[in-house]
CSV table of C-alpha atoms in Angstrom, one decimal:
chain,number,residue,atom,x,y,z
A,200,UNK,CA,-23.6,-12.9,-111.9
A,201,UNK,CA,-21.5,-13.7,-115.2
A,202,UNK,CA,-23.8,-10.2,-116.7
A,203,UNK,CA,-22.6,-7.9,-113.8
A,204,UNK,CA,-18.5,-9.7,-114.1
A,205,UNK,CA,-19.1,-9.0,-117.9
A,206,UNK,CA,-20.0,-5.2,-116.8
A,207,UNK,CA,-17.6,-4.9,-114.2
A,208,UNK,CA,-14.8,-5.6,-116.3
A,209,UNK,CA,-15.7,-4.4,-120.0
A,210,UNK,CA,-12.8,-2.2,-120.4
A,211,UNK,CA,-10.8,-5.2,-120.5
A,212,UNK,CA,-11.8,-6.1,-123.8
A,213,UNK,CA,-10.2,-3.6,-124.9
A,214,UNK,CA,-6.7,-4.4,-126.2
A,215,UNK,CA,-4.9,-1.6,-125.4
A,216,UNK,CA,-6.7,-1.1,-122.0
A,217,UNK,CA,-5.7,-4.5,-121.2
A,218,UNK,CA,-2.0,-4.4,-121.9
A,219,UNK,CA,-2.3,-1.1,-119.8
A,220,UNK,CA,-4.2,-2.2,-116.8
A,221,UNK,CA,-1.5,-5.6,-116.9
A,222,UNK,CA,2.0,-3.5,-117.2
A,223,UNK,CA,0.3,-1.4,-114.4
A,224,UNK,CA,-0.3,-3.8,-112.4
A,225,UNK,CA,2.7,-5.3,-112.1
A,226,UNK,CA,4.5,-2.2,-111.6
A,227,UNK,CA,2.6,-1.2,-109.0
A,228,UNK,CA,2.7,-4.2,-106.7
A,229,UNK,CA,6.8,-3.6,-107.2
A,230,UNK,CA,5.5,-0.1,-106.4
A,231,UNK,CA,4.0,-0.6,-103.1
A,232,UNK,CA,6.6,-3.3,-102.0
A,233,UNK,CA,9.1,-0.2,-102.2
A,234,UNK,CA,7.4,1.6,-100.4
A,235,UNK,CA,7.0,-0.1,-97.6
A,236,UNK,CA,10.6,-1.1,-97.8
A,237,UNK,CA,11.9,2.4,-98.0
A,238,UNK,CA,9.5,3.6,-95.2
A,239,UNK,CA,11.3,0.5,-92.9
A,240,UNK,CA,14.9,1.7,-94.4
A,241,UNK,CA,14.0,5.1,-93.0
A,242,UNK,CA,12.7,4.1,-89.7
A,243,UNK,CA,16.0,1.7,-89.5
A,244,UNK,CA,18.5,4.6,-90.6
A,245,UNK,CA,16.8,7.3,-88.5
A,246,UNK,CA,16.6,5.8,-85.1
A,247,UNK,CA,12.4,5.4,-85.8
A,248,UNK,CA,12.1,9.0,-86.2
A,249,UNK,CA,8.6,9.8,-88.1
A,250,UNK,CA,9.8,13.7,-88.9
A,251,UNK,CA,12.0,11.4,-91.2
A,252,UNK,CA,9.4,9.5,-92.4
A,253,UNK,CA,7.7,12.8,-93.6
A,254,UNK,CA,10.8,14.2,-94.7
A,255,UNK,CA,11.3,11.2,-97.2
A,256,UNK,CA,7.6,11.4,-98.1
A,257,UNK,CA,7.9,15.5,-98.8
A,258,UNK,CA,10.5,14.7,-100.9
A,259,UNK,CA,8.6,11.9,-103.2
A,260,UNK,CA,5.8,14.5,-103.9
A,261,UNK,CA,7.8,18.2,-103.8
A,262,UNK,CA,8.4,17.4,-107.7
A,263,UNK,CA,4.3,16.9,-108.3
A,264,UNK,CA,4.3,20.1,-106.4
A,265,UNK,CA,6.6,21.8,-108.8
A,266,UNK,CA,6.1,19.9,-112.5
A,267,UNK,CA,2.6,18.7,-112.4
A,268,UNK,CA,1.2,21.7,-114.2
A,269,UNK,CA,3.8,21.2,-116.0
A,270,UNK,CA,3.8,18.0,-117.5
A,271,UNK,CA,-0.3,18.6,-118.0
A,272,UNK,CA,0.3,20.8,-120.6
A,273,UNK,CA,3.2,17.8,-122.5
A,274,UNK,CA,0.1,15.8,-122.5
A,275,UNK,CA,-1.8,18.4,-124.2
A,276,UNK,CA,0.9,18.8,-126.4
A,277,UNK,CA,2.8,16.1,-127.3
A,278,UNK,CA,1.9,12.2,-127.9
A,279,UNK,CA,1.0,10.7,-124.3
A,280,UNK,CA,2.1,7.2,-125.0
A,281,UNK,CA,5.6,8.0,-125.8
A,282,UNK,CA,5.7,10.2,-122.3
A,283,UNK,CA,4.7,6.9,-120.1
A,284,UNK,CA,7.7,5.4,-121.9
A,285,UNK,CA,9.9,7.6,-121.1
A,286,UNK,CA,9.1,8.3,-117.8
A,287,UNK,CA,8.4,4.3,-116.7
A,288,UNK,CA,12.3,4.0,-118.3
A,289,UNK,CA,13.3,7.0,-116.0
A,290,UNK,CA,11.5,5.1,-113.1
A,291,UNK,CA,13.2,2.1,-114.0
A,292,UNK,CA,16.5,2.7,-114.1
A,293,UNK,CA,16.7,4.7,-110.8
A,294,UNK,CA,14.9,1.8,-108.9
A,295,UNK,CA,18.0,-0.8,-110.4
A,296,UNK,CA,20.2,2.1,-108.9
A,297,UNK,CA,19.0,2.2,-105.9
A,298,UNK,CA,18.9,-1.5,-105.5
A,299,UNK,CA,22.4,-2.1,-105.9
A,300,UNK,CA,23.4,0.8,-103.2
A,301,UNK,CA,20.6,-1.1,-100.3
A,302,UNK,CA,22.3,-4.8,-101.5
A,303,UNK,CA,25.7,-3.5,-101.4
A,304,UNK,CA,25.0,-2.0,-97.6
A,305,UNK,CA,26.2,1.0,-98.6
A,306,UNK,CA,23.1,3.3,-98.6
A,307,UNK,CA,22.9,6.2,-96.1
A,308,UNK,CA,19.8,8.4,-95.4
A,309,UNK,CA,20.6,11.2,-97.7
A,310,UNK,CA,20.9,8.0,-100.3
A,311,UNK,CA,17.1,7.4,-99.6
A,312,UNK,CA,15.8,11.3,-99.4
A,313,UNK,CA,17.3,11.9,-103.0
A,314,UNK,CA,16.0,8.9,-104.7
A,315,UNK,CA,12.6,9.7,-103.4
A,316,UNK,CA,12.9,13.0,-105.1
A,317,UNK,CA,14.3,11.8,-108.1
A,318,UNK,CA,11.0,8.6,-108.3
A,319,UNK,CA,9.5,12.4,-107.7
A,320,UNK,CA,10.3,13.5,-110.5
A,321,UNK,CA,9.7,10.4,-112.6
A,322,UNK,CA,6.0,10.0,-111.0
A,323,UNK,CA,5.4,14.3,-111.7
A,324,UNK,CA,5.3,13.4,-115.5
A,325,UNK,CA,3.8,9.9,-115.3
A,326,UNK,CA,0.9,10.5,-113.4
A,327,UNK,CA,-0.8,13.3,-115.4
A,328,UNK,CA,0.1,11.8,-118.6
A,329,UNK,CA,-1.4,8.3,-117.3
A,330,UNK,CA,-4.5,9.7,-116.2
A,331,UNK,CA,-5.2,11.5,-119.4
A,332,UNK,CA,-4.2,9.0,-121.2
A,333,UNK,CA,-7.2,6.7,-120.4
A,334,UNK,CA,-10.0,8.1,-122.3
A,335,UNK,CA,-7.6,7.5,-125.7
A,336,UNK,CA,-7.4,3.5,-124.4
A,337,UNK,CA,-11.2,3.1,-123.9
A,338,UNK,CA,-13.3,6.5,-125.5
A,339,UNK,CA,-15.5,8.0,-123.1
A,340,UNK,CA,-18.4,5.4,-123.1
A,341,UNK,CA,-16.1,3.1,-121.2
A,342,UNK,CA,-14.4,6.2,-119.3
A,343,UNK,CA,-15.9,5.6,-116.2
A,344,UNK,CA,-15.5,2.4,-116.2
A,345,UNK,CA,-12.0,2.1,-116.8
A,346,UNK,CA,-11.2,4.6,-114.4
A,347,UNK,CA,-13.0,2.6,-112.0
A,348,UNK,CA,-10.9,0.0,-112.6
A,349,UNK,CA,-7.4,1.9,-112.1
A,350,UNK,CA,-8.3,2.1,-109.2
A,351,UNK,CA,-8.8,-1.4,-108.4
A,352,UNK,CA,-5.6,-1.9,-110.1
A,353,UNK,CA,-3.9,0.2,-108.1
A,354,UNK,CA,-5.5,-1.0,-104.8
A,355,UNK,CA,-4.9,-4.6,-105.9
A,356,UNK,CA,-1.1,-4.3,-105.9
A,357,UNK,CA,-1.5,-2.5,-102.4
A,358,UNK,CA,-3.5,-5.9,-101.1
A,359,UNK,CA,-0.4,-8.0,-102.5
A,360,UNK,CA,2.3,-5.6,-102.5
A,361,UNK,CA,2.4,-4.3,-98.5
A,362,UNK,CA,1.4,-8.4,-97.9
A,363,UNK,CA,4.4,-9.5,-99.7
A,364,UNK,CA,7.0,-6.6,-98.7
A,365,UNK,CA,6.4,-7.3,-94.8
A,366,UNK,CA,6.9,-11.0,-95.3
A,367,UNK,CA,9.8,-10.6,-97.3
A,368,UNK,CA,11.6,-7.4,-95.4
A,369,UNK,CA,11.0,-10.3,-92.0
A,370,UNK,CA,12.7,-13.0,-94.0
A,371,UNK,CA,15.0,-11.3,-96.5
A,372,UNK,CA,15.6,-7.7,-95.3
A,373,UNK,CA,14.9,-5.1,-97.5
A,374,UNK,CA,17.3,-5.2,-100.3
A,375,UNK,CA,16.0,-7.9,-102.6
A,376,UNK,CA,12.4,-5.7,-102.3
A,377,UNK,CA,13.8,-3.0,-103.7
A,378,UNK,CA,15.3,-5.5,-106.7
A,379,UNK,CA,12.0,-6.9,-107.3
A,380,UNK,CA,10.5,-3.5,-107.8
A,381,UNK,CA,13.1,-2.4,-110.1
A,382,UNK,CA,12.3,-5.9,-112.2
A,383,UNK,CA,8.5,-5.2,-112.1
A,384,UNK,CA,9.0,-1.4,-113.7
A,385,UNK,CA,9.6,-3.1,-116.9
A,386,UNK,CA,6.9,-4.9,-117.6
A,387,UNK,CA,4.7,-1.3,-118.6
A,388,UNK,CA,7.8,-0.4,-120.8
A,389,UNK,CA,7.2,-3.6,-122.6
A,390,UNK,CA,3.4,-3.0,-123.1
A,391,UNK,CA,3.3,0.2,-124.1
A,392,UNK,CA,5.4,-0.8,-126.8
A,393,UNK,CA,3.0,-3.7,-127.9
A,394,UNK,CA,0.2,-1.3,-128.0
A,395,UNK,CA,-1.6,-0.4,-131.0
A,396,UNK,CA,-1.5,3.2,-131.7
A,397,UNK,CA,-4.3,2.9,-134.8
A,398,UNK,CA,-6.7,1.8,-132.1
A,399,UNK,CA,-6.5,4.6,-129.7
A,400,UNK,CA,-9.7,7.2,-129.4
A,401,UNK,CA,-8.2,10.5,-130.6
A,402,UNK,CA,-10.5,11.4,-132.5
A,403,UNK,CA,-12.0,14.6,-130.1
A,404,UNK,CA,-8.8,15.7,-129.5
A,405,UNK,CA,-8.0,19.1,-131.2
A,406,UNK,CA,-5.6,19.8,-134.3
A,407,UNK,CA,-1.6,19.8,-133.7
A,408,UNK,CA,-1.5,23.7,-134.0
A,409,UNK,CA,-4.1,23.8,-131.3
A,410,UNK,CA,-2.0,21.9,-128.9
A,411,UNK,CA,1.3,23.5,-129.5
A,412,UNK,CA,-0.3,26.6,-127.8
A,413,UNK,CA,-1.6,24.9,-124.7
A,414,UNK,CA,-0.7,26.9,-121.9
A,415,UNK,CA,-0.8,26.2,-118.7
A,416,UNK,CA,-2.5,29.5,-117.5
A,417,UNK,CA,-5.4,28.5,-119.6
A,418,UNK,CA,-5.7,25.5,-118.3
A,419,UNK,CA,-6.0,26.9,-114.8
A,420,UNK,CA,-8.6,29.6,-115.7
A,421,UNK,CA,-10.6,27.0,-117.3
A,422,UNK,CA,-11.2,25.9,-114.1
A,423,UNK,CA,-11.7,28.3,-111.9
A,424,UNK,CA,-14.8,29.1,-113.8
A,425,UNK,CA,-16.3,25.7,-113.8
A,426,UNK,CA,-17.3,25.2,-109.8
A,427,UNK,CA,-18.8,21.9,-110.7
A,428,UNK,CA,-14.7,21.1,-111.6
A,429,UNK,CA,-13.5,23.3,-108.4
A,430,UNK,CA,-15.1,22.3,-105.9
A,431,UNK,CA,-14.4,18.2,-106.0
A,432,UNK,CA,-10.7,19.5,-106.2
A,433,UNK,CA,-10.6,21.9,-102.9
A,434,UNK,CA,-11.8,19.1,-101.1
A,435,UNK,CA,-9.6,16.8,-102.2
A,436,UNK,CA,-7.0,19.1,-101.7
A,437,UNK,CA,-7.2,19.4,-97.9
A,438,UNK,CA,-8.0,15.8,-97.2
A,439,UNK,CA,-5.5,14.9,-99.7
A,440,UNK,CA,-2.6,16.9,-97.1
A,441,UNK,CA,-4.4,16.0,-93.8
A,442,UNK,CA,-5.3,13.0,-94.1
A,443,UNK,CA,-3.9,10.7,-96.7
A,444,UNK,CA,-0.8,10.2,-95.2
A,445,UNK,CA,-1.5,6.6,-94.6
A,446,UNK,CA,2.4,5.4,-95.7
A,447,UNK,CA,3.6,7.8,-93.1
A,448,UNK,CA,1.0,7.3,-90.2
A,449,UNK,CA,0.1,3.6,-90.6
A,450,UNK,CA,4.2,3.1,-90.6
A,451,UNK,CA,4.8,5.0,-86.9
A,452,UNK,CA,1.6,3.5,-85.8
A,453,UNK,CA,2.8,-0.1,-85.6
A,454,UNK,CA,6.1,0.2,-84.8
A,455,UNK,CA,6.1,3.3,-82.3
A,456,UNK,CA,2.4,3.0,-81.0
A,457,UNK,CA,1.8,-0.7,-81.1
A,458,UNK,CA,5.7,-2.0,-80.9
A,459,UNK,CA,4.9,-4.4,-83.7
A,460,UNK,CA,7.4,-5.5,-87.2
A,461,UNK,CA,6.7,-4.8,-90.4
A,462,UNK,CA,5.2,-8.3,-90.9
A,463,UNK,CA,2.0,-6.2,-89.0
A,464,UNK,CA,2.9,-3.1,-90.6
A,465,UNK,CA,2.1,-4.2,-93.9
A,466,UNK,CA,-1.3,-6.2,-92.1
A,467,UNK,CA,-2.6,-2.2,-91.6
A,468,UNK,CA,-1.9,-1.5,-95.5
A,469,UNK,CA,-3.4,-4.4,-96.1
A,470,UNK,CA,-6.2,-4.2,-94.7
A,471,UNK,CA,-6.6,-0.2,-95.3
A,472,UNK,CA,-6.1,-1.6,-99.3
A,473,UNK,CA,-8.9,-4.4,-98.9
A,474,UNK,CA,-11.6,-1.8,-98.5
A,475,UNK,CA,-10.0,0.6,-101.1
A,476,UNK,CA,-10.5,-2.3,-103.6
A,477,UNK,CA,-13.9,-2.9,-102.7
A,478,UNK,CA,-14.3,0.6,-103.0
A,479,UNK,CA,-12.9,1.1,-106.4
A,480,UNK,CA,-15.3,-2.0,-107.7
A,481,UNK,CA,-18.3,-0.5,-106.2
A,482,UNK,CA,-17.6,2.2,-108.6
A,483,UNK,CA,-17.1,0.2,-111.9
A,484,UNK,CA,-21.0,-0.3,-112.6
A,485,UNK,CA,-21.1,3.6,-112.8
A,486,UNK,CA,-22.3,4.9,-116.4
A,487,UNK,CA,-22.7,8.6,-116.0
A,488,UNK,CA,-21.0,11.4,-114.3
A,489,UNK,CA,-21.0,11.0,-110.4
A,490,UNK,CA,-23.2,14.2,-108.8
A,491,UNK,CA,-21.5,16.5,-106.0
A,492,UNK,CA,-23.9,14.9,-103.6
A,493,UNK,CA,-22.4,11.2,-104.1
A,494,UNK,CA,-18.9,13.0,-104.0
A,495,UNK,CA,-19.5,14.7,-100.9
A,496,UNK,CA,-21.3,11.8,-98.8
A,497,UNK,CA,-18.3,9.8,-99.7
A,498,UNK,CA,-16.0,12.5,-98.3
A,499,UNK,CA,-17.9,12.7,-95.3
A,500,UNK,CA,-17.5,9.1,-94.8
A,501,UNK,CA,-13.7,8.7,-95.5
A,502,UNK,CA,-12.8,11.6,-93.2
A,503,UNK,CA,-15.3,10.2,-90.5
A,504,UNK,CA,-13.4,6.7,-90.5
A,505,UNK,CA,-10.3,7.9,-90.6
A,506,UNK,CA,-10.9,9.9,-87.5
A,507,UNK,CA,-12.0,6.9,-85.6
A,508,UNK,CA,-8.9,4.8,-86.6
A,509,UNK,CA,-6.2,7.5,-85.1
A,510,UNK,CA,-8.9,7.5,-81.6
A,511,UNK,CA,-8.6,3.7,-81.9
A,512,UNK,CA,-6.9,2.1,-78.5
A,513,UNK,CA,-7.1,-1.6,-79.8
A,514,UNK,CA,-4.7,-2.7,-82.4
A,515,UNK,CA,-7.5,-5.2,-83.6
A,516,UNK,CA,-9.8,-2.2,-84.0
A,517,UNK,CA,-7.8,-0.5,-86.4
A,518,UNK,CA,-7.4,-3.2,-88.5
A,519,UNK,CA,-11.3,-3.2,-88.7
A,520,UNK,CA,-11.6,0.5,-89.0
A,521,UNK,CA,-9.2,0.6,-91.4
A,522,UNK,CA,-11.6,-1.0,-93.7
A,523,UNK,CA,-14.0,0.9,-94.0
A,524,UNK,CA,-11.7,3.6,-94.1
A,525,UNK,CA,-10.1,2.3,-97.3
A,526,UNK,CA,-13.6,2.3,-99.0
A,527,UNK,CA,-14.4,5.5,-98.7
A,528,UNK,CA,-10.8,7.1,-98.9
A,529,UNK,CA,-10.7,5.3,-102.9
A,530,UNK,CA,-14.7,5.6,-103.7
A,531,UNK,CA,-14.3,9.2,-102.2
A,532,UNK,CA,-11.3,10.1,-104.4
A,533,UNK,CA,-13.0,8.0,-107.7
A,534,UNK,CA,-15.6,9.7,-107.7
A,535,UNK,CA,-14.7,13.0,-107.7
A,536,UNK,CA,-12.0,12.1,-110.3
A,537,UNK,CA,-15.0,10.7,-112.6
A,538,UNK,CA,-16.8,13.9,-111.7
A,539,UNK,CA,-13.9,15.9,-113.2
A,540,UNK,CA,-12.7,13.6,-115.9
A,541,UNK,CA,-16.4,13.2,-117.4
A,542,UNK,CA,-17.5,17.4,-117.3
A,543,UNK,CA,-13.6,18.6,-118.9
A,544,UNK,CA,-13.4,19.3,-122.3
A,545,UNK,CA,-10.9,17.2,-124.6
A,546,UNK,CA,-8.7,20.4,-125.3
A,547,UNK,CA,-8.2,20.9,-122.0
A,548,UNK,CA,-7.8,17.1,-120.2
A,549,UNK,CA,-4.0,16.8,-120.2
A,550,UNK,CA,-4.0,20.3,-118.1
A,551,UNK,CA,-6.9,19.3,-115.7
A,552,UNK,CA,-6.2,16.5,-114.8
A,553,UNK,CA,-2.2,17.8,-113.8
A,554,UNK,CA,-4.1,20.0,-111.5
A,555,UNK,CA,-6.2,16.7,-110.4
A,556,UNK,CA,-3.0,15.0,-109.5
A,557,UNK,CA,-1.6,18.5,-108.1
A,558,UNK,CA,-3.9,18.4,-105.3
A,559,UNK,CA,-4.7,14.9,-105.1
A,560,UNK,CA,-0.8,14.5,-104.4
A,561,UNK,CA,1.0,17.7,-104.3
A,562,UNK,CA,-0.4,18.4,-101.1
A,563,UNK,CA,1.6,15.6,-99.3
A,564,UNK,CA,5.0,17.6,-99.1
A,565,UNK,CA,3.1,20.4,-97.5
A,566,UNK,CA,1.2,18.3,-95.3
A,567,UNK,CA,4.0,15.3,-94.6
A,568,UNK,CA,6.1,17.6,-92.4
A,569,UNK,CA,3.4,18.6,-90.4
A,570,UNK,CA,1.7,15.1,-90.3
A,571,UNK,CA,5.1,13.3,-89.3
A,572,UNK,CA,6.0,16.3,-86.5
A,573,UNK,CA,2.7,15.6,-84.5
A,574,UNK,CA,3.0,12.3,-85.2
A,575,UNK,CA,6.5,12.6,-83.0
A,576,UNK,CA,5.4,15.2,-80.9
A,577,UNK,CA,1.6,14.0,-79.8
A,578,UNK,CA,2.1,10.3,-81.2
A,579,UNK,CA,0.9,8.6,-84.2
A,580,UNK,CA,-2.8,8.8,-83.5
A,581,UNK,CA,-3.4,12.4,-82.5
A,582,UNK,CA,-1.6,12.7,-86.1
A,583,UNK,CA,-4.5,10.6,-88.0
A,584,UNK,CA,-7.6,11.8,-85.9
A,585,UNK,CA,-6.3,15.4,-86.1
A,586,UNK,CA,-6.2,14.9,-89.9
A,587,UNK,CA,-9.4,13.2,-90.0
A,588,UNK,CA,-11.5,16.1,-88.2
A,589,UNK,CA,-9.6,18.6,-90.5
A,590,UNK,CA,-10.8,17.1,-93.5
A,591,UNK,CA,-14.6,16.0,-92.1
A,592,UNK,CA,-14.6,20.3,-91.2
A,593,UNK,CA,-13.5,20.7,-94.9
A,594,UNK,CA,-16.4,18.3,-96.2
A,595,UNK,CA,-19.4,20.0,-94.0
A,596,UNK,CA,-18.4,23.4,-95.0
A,597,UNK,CA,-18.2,22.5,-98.9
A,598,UNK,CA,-21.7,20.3,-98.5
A,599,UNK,CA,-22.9,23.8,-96.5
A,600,UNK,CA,-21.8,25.7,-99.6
A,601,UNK,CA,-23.7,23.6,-102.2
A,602,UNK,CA,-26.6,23.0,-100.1
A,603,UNK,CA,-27.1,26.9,-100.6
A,604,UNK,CA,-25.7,27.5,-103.7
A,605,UNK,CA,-27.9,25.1,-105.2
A,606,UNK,CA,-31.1,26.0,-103.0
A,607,UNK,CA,-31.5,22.1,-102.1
A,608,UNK,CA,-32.3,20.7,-99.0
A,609,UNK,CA,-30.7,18.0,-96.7
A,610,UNK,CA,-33.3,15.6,-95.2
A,611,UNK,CA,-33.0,12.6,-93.4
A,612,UNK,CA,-35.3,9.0,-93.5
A,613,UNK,CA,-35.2,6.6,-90.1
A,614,UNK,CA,-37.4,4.1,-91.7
A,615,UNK,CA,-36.6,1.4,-93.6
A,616,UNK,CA,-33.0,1.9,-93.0
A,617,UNK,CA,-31.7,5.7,-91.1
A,618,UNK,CA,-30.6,7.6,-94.1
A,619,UNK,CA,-29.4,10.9,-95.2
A,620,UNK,CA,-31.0,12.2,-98.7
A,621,UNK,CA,-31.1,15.9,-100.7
A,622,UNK,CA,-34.3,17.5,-102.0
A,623,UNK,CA,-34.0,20.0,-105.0
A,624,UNK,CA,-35.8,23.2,-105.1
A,625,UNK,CA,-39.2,22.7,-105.4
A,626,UNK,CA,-39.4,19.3,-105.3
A,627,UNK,CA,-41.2,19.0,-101.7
């Protein structure tokens, strides 16, 4: 047990890694507490209207929409550390802002629909940067391992965060969470400064002139002729607008559906995180670059799940489906980022993985609208298992694609345990 801790958590020795994973951390359990915070502010201000809801949520991803490609080729360019600074202060300061108008009483609804689009903003240019900013903190031996570990990071602070938030919104209302996730936002600022720049891995990256004529275009075409990169990311893409809307659906669930608080609102992200995090550490003993067949089965899984929670008529059962859900939604999604993390070149990682984060999260203000329109039209359900057999028509089709591309075979054992498993060419 203390050999596979010591393997699940190498990247941690790492100092820089460490002071990342920390500052990140506590951001992101601030994070999350906003979030469900603003989702209740929303629902409060609007009269519980979800088109709200996925107007709000539009408006936090229309910027990765726009500037993602964008800020890919800064990181290509320009030094990645000083870009997380300067965004995380960006993020910072509007979250004190936005404090002070929800504690003084004074925010409206327009208050709330521009500073999602201004955090927008803000998370357009940190997220590309932070994502290609891990293989300098670790090299690529630990790559997939850290990455792995982002992820449980990040689904960590969505156990304590959505936990916390509920309790507090019940007992404190909603202003002093909005405070508390302006005070967490500093505590990256602080530890990318204590970093050591000496110790990161730049070492494969190309010379300065090289970078100052990254171009965006390239980084695009680069792409589209890798279908090992491409087809990970078109999948993503539709489940990523259909069906991981989980802050919008999860949110008109319990209080339109279910007539619950936010107390049980933040139960669902909870327990939709709790599997997410199991997910993400299921990943961390990984050494090598996931193959399309893992990323697939795990695509057919999440979408499969998810449909069964929005046909759920039991509150207890979606609480259970949910976490199940939340494994394969986050070892669905790792895996196909390891996939395209681990096969792009070094040249070309600050442009890929903007285009990762494009469709991974650019698709939400496309697919929030929508999502939140059924969700008040048909109800909150019809608006998850809609999404879910959108995205599990996506899956067969691309699994159909490689099956023949490839020439393999899809097989199935009953015995031991009922399995699906592929055959390559010529190996019956």
């Amino acid at each position: 047990m203390q050999a596979k801790l010591s393997t699940m958590f190498q990247s941690l020795r790492v100092r820089n890694y460490r002071l990342f994973a920390t500052g990140q951390l506590i951001k992101l359990i601030g994070v999350w507490m906003m979030f469900i915070a603003q989702d209740w502010l929303v629902l409060e201000l609007s009269d519980n209207s979800a088109t709200a809801l996925g107007v709000v949520t539009a408006l936090q991803f229309t910027p990765v929409l726009l500037l993602t490609l964008l800020s890919g080729r800064l990181a290509d360019r320009y030094d990645k550390r000083m870009l997380l600074f300067v965004a995380n202060a960006f993020w910072t300061v509007l979250a004190l802002g936005m404090s002070l108008l929800v504690l003084t009483g004074v925010v409206q609804l327009w208050h709330v629909f521009a500073f999602a689009a201004l955090l927008g903003v803000a998370n357009a240019v940190e997220t590309p940067v932070r994502q290609a900013f891990v293989s300098e903190l670790v090299g690529m031996p630990l790559l997939p391992n850290a990455l792995s570990l982002n992820a449980a990071v990040f689904n960590s602070a969505r156990i304590v965060g959505p936990a916390v938030a509920g309790l507090a919104i019940a007992a404190f209302d909603v202003g002093p969470v909005f405070l508390v996730t302006a005070l967490s936002s500093v505590a990256p600022l602080v530890n990318v400064v204590r970093m050591r720049p000496q110790e990161l891995h730049r070492k494969d990256l190309p010379p300065a002139g090289e970078r100052d004529q990254a171009r965006v275009v390239d980084g695009l075409r680069y792409v589209a002729r890798r279908p090992d990169l491409l087809l990970p990311m078109v999948v993503m893409s539709v489940i990523g607008m259909s069906l991981f809307n989980f802050q919008l659906t999860l949110a008109a669930l319990a209080k339109t559906v279910f007539n619950t608080g936010a107390a049980s609102f933040g139960l669902f992200s909870t327990a939709l995180a709790v599997g997410a995090l199991v997910g993400a550490l299921a990943g961390t003993g990984r050494r090598s670059r996931p193959s399309v067949w893992l990323v697939l089965g795990a695509a057919i899984g999440c979408a499969s799940f998810g449909t069964l929670v929005g046909l759920a008529p039991a509150y207890w059962m979606v609480v259970s489906l949910l976490l199940p859900t939340g494994f394969f939604m986050v070892f669905f999604a790792q895996a196909a980022n390891q996939r395209v993390q681990l096969g792009v070149d070094a040249s070309f990682r600050g442009r890929v993985m903007a285009l990762w984060v494009l469709v991974f999260l650019g698709t939400n203000p496309v697919g929030a609208p929508i999502i939140g329109w059924v969700a008040e039209r048909y109800g909150a359900g019809a608006s998850i298992w809609m999404g879910g057999l959108i995205s599990l028509a996506a899956a067969l089709l691309a699994l159909t694609w490689q099956l023949r591309r490839s020439g393999a075979r899809l097989r199935m054992r009953v015995l031991p345990m009922p399995r699906f498993y592929v055959v390559s060419p010529g190996a019956e």
